[in-house]
Amino acid sequence: MKSNLIRPLRFILVGAVNTTLGLSVIFAAKGILGLDDFVSNLLGYSFGLLISFFLNRKWTFSHHGHISPAIVRFGVAFLLSYIANLMTVYGLRDGVGLNSYLAQALGVAPYTLIFYFTSRYYVFPENHD
């Protein structure tokens, strides 16, 4: 029971860490290296996803299975979560007429929930591959 309460909190904390570090990479790539927005964003998100994978694998879910299949599953989980995020944002913005900033904020919920549950049961299953 304890791990059922701790895991989601750890997942959210990892998300905060990877977001902070990813943004730091984006800002450094733009400000120090002079890279454009696209490249800076790509570097920042790539770094953030790597941090997320390794922290969640070890700390949140204590996964000891094979790493290669877990990386592929993590990519699939991210894409599903991101698609749900985009569907929510565009649905609320264009379908309901909600302010785009509020739609973006609300889009975090399905992204986080889907990413958590796919990570928990698909990416890092307890049977460890």
mmCIF file of C-alpha atoms in Angstrom, residues 72-88 107 110-119 122-123:
data_model
loop_
_atom_site.group_PDB
_atom_site.id
_atom_site.type_symbol
_atom_site.label_atom_id
_atom_site.label_comp_id
_atom_site.label_asym_id
_atom_site.label_seq_id
_atom_site.Cartn_x
_atom_site.Cartn_y
_atom_site.Cartn_z
ATOM 1 C CA VAL A 72 11.247 1.517 -26.662
ATOM 2 C CA ARG A 73 8.171 1.167 -24.428
ATOM 3 C CA PHE A 74 9.021 4.520 -22.810
ATOM 4 C CA GLY A 75 9.040 6.161 -26.246
ATOM 5 C CA VAL A 76 5.637 4.648 -27.033
ATOM 6 C CA ALA A 77 4.264 5.782 -23.657
ATOM 7 C CA PHE A 78 5.572 9.305 -24.241
ATOM 8 C CA LEU A 79 4.008 9.487 -27.716
ATOM 9 C CA LEU A 80 0.629 8.267 -26.455
ATOM 10 C CA SER A 81 0.729 10.780 -23.605
ATOM 11 C CA TYR A 82 1.774 13.611 -25.885
ATOM 12 C CA ILE A 83 -0.981 12.809 -28.394
ATOM 13 C CA ALA A 84 -3.540 12.853 -25.565
ATOM 14 C CA ASN A 85 -2.117 16.198 -24.452
ATOM 15 C CA LEU A 86 -2.438 17.674 -27.942
ATOM 16 C CA MET A 87 -5.963 16.292 -28.382
ATOM 17 C CA THR A 88 -6.975 17.859 -25.080
ATOM 18 C CA GLY A 107 -3.678 19.333 -21.091
ATOM 19 C CA PRO A 110 -4.191 13.582 -19.319
ATOM 20 C CA TYR A 111 -0.516 13.667 -20.268
ATOM 21 C CA THR A 112 0.573 12.987 -16.692
ATOM 22 C CA LEU A 113 -2.075 10.341 -15.964
ATOM 23 C CA ILE A 114 -1.468 8.409 -19.177
ATOM 24 C CA PHE A 115 2.316 8.660 -18.819
ATOM 25 C CA TYR A 116 2.137 7.467 -15.206
ATOM 26 C CA PHE A 117 -0.087 4.458 -15.868
ATOM 27 C CA THR A 118 1.709 3.402 -19.047
ATOM 28 C CA SER A 119 5.021 3.749 -17.209
ATOM 29 C CA TYR A 122 3.751 -1.140 -19.565
ATOM 30 C CA VAL A 123 7.180 0.512 -19.496
#
